[in-house]
Short mmCIF file of C-alpha atoms and ligand atoms in Angstrom, two decimals:
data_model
loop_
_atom_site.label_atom_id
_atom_site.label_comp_id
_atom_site.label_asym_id
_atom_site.label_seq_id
_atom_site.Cartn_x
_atom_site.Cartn_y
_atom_site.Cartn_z
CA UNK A 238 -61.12 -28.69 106.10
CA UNK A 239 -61.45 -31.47 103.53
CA UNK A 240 -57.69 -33.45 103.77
CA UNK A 241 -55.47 -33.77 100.02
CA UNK A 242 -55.47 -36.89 98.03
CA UNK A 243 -53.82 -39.53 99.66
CA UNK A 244 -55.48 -42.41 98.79
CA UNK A 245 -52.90 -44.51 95.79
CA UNK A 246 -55.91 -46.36 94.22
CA UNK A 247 -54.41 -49.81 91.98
CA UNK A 248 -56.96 -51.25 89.45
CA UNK A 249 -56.61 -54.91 88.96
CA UNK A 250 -58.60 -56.29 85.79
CA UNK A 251 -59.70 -59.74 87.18
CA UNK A 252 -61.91 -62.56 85.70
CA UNK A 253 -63.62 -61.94 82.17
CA UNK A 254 -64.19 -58.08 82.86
CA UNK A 255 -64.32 -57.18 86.57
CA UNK A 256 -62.19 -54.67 88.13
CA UNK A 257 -61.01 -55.16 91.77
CA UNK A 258 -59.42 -52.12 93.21
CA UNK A 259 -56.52 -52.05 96.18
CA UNK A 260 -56.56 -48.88 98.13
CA UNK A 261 -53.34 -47.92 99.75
CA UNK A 262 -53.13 -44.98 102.37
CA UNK A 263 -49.91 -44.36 103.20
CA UNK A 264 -49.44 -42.30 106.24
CA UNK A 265 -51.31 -45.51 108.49
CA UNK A 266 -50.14 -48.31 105.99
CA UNK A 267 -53.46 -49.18 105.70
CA UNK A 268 -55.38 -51.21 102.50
CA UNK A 269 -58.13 -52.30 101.25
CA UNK A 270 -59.40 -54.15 98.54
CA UNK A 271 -62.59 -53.27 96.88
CA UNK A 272 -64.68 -56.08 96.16
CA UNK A 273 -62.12 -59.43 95.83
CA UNK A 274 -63.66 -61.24 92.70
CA UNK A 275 -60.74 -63.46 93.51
CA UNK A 276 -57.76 -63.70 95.82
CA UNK A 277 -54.98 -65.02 93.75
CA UNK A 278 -54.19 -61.56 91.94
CA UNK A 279 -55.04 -59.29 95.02
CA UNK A 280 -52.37 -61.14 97.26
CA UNK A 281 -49.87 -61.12 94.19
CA UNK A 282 -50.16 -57.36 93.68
CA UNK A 283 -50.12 -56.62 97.61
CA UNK A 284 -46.56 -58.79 97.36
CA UNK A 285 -45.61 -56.79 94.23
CA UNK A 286 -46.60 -53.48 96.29
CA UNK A 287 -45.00 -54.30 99.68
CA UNK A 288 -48.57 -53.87 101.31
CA UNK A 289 -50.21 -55.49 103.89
CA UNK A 290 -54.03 -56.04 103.62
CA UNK A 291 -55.67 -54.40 106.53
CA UNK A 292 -59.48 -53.94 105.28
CA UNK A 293 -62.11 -55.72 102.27
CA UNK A 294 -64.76 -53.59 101.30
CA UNK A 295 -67.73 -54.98 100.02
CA UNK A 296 -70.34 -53.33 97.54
CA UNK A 297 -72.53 -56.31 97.53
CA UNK A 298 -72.90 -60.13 97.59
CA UNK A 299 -72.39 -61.43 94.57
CA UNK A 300 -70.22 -63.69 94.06
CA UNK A 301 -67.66 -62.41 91.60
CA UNK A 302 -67.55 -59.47 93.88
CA UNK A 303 -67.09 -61.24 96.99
CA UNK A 304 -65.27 -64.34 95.90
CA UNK A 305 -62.07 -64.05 97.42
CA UNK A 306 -63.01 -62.81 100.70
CA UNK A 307 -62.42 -65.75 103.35
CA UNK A 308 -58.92 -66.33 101.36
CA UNK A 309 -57.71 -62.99 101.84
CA UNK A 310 -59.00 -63.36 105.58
CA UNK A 311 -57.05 -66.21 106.30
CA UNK A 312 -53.57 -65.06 104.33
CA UNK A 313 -53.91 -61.35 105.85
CA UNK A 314 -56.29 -61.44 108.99
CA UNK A 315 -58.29 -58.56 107.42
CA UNK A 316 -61.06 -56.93 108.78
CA UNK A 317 -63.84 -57.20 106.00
CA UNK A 318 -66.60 -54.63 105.72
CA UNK A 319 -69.70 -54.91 104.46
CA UNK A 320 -73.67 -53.52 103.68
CA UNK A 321 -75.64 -54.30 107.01
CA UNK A 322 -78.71 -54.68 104.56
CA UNK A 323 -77.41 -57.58 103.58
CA UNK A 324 -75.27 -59.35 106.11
CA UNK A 325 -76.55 -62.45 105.68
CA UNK A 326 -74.92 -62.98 102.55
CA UNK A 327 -71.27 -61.59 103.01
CA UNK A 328 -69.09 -64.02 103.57
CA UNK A 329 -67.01 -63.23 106.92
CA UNK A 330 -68.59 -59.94 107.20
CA UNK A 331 -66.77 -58.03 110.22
CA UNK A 332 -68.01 -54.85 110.22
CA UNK A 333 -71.49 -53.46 108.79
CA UNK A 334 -71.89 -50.61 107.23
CA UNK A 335 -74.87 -48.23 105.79
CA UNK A 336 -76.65 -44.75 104.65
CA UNK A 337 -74.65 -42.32 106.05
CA UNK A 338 -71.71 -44.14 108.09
CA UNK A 339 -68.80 -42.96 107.52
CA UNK A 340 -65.75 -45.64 107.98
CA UNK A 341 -62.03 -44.70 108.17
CA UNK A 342 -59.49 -46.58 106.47
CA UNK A 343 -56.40 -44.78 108.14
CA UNK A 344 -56.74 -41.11 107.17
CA UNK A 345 -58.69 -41.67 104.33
CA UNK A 346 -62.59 -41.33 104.99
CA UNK A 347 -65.30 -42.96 103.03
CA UNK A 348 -69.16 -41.91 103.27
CA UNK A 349 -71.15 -44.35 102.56
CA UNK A 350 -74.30 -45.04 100.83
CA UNK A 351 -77.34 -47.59 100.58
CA UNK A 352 -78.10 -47.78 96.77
CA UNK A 353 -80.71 -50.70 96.33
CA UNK A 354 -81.63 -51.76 93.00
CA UNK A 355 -78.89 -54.41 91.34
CA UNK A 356 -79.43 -56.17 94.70
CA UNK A 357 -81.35 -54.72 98.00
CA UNK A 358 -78.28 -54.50 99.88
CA UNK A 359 -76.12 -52.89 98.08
CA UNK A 360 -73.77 -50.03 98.76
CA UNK A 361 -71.44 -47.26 97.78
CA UNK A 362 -68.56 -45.66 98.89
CA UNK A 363 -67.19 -42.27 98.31
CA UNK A 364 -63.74 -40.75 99.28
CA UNK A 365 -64.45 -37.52 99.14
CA UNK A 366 -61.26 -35.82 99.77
CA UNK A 367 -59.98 -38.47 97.35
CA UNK A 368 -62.89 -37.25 95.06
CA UNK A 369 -63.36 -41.28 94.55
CA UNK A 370 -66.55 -43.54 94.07
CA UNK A 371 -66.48 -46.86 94.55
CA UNK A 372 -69.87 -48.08 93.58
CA UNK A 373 -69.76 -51.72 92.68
CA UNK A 374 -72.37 -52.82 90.11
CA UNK A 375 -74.86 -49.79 90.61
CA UNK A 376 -73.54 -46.97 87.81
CA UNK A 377 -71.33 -48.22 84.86
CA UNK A 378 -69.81 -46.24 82.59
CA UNK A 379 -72.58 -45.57 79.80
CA UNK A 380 -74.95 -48.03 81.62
CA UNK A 381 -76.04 -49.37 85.24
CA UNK A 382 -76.53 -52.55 86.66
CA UNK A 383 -79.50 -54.89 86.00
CA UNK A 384 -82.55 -54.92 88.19
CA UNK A 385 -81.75 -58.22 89.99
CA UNK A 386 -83.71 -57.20 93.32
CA UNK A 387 -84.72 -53.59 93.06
CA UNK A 388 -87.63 -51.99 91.04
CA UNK A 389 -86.95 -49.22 89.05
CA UNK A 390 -88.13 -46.68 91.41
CA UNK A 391 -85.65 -48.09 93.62
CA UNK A 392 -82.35 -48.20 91.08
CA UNK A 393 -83.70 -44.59 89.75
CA UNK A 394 -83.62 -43.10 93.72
CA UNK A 395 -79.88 -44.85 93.65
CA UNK A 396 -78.69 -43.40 90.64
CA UNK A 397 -80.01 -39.45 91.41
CA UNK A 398 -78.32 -39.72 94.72
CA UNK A 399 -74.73 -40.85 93.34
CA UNK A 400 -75.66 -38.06 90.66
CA UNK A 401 -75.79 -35.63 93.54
CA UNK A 402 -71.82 -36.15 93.79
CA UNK A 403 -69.23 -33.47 92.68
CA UNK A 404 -67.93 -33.05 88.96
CA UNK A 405 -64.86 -34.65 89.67
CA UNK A 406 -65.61 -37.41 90.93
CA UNK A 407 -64.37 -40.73 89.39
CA UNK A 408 -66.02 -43.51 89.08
CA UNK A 409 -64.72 -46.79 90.25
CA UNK A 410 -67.31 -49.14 88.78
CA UNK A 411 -66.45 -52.86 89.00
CA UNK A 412 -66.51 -53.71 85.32
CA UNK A 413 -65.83 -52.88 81.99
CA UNK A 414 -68.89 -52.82 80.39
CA UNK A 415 -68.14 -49.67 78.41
CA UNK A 416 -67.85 -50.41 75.02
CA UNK A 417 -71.49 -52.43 75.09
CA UNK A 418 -72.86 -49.87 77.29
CA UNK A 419 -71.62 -47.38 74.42
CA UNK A 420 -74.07 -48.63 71.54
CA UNK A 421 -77.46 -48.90 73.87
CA UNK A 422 -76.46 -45.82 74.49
CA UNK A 423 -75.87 -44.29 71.09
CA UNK A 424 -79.45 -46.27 70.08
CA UNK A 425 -81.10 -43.94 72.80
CA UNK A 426 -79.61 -40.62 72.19
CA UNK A 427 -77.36 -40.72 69.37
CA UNK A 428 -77.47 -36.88 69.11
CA UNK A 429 -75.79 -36.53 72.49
CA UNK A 430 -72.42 -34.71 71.75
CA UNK A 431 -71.17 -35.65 74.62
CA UNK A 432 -72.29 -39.25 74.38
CA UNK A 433 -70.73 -39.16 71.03
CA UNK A 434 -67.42 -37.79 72.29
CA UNK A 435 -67.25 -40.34 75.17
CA UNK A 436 -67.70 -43.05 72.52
CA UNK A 437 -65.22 -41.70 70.59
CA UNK A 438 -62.68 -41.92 73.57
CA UNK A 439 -63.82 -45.49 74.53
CA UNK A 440 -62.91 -47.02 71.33
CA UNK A 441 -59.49 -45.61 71.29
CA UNK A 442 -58.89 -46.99 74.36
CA UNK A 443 -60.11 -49.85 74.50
CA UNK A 444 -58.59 -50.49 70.82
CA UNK A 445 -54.98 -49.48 73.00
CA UNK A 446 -56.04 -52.18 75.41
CA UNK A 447 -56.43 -50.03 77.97
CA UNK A 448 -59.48 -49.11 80.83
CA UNK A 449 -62.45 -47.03 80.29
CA UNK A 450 -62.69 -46.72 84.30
CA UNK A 451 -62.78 -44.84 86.31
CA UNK A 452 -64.44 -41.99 84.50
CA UNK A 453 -66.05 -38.88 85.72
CA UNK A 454 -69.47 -37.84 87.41
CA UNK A 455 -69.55 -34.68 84.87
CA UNK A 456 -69.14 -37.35 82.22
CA UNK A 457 -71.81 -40.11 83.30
CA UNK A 458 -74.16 -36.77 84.22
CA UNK A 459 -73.61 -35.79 80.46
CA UNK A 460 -73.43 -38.89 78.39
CA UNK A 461 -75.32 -42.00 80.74
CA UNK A 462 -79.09 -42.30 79.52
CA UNK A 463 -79.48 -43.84 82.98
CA UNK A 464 -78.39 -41.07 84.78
CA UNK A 465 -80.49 -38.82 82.07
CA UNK A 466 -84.44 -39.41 82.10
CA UNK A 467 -85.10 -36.21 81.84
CA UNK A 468 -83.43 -35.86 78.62
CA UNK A 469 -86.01 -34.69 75.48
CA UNK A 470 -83.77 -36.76 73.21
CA UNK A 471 -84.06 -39.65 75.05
CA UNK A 472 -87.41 -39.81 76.12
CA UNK A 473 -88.57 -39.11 72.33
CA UNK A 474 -86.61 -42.80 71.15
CA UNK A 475 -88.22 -44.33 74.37
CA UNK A 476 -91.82 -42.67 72.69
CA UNK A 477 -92.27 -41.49 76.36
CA UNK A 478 -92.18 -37.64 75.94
CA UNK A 479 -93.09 -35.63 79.11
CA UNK A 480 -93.21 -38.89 81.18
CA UNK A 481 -92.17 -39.27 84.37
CA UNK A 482 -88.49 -39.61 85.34
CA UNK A 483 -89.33 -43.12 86.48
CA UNK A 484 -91.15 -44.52 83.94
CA UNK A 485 -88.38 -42.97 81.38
CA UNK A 486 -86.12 -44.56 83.59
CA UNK A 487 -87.54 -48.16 83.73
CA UNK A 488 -88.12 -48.42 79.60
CA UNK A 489 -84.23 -47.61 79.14
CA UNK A 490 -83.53 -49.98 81.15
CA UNK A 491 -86.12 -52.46 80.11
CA UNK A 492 -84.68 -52.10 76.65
CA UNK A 493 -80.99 -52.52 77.73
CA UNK A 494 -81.92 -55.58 78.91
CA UNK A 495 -83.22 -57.29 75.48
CA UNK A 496 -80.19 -54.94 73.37
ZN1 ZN B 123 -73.44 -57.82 90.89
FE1 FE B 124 -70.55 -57.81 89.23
#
């Protein structure tokens, strides 16, 4: 039997646009911090909160996701957790993690996953009972990361087996890329309804200064062309009809990245 929500999940908008998220679980006092950017606003929220930092999780090693992490070791004594792929490169790395480990922060249980591409080491993590994702630079909102170390093939393999995830899941990317994301998007399948709703949402919001993360797995399934190769739409604008869900996949991207 799959536990209830229990996981209080804080968003903290850090830097130009990353998000850095503190996990609390209350029943062990436990927390984590997703991917400290910086340190500064994670130990001034963990004051605000009353929590004490027990565990960093790392997605990956770049640096505005991993930026903080020997600060927070040395104010809190954290444990920090990181892809085994790519050890070398997380600074203070503790614990290593990969495909199909599952690591427990208190009660709460995250499986996690290797999803090469953005870089070759990077990871995932999903809180299932929590029906969270916590999936660093790999799936945006309306996009995906750029191909810093992966191949296409690679990112694609990634991307279908986050897909695989429930409906519900939301997606904690790590940073608000929507609104950009929104018009390659549009320029690819601007007859997606869906797309075209989402769009519609993201403006409001982000008009209200407010987040466009986390959002759903039905949503990104419906409205993210990189999440979508086999769409008819899509591969029509890319001039790729009946091509292969790699290739499809590759030219979106190739064309995000001169947008
Ligand atoms: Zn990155
Ligand atoms: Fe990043």
């Amino acid at each position: 039997m799959i536990r209830p929500m229990a996981l209080i999940i804080e968003q903290i908008p850090v830097l130009s646009d990353n998000y850095v998220y503190l996990l609390h679980e209350p029943e062990a006092q436990a927390t984590a911090v997703v991917d400290p950017a910086v340190a500064e606003p994670v130990l001034e929220r963990l004051e605000a909160r009353g929590w004490q930092l027990t565990h960093i999780l790392n997605t990956h090693h770049h640096g505005d996701h991993v930026g903080g992490n020997l600060a927070l070791k040395r104010a809190t004594g954290c444990t920090i957790v990181g892809p085994r792929a790519d050890r070398a490169r997380i600074p203070g790395i503790e614990v290593e993690v990969g495909e199909g480990d599952v690591y427990a922060l208190g009660q709460a249980q995250a499986r996690v996953y290797d999803v090469p591409g953005h870089t070759r080491g990077h990871i995932a993590y999903w809180f299932e009972a929590d029906a969270a994702l916590f999936c660093g630079d790999t799936m945006f909102s309306l996009g995906c990361g750029r191909l810093f170390e992966g191949t296409p093939a690679q990112m694609w393999a990634s991307l279908a087996k986050l897909a695989t995830l429930p409906d519900e899941t939301r997606i904690f990317c790590a940073h608000e890329y929507t609104e950009s994301n929104a018009r390659f998007a549009l320029s690819v399948e601007p007859d997606n309804e869906a797309l075209q709703r989402r769009v519609a949402e993201v403006k409001s919001r982000r008009a209200a200064g407010l987040p466009t993360v986390p959002s759903t797995m039905a949503m990104e399934r419906a409205a993210n062309p990189f999440l979508r190769p086999f769409s008819p739409e899509l591969q029509r604008q890319l001039g790729l009809s009946g091509g292969d869900l790699v290739a499809v996949f590759a030219e979106t991207r190739r064309r995000k990245d001169s947008f």
